[in-house]
Coordinates of C-alpha atoms in Angstrom, one line a residue:
M1 CA -41.6 17.4 25.8
N2 CA -38.9 20.1 26.4
E3 CA -38.9 23.0 24.1
M4 CA -37.0 26.2 23.7
Y5 CA -36.2 28.8 21.1
F6 CA -38.7 30.8 19.1
F7 CA -42.5 31.0 19.3
P8 CA -43.2 29.2 22.6
E9 CA -46.9 29.9 22.2
A10 CA -47.0 27.7 19.2
A11 CA -45.2 24.9 21.1
A12 CA -47.6 25.4 24.0
R13 CA -50.7 25.0 21.8
A14 CA -49.2 22.0 20.0
A15 CA -48.4 20.3 23.3
L16 CA -52.0 21.0 24.6
D17 CA -53.5 19.8 21.4
A18 CA -51.6 16.5 21.7
G19 CA -52.5 16.2 25.4
M20 CA -48.9 16.0 26.5
R21 CA -46.8 17.7 29.2
A22 CA -44.3 20.3 28.1
T23 CA -41.6 22.4 29.7
L24 CA -41.2 25.6 27.7
G25 CA -37.9 27.5 28.0
I26 CA -38.0 31.3 27.9
I27 CA -35.0 32.5 25.9
A28 CA -33.0 35.8 25.7
F29 CA -30.8 36.2 22.7
E30 CA -28.9 39.4 21.8
F31 CA -29.8 39.2 18.1
P32 CA -33.0 40.0 16.2
S33 CA -35.1 37.2 14.7
A34 CA -38.6 36.8 13.2
Y35 CA -39.7 36.3 16.8
A36 CA -38.1 39.2 18.7
A37 CA -35.9 42.2 18.3
D38 CA -33.5 41.9 21.3
A39 CA -33.1 40.2 24.6
N40 CA -35.7 42.3 26.4
D41 CA -38.2 41.5 23.7
Y42 CA -37.5 37.8 23.9
I43 CA -38.0 37.8 27.7
S44 CA -41.1 40.0 27.5
K45 CA -42.7 37.7 24.9
G46 CA -41.7 34.6 26.8
L47 CA -43.2 35.9 30.0
A48 CA -46.4 36.9 28.2
T49 CA -46.7 33.3 27.0
R50 CA -46.1 32.0 30.5
D51 CA -48.8 34.4 31.8
E52 CA -51.2 33.3 29.0
F53 CA -50.8 29.6 29.6
G54 CA -49.8 29.7 33.3
D55 CA -53.0 27.9 34.5
E56 CA -52.5 24.9 32.1
P57 CA -51.6 21.9 34.3
L58 CA -49.7 20.2 31.5
L59 CA -47.3 23.2 30.9
S60 CA -44.4 24.5 32.9
F61 CA -42.0 27.3 32.1
C62 CA -38.4 28.0 32.8
M63 CA -35.5 30.3 31.7
A64 CA -33.4 28.5 29.1
R65 CA -30.0 29.1 27.5
T66 CA -27.7 27.5 25.1
R67 CA -23.9 27.4 25.1
P68 CA -22.3 29.9 22.7
T69 CA -20.8 28.3 19.6
P70 CA -17.0 28.6 19.8

């Protein structure tokens, strides 16, 4: 599974509960959401999730981005 966007810790737990491999993308948006206030907050939370689940052999983490909508 490849996953990005909001609440990566929930995706990590779901993947582990299902016993599947997952790559979780850490995002950095410039707008607030229910997940984070700004780009620094997104990155900080994403890295905290990576640190929390970093020893899980089924999970890997990367920086992720989307193309802006024209």
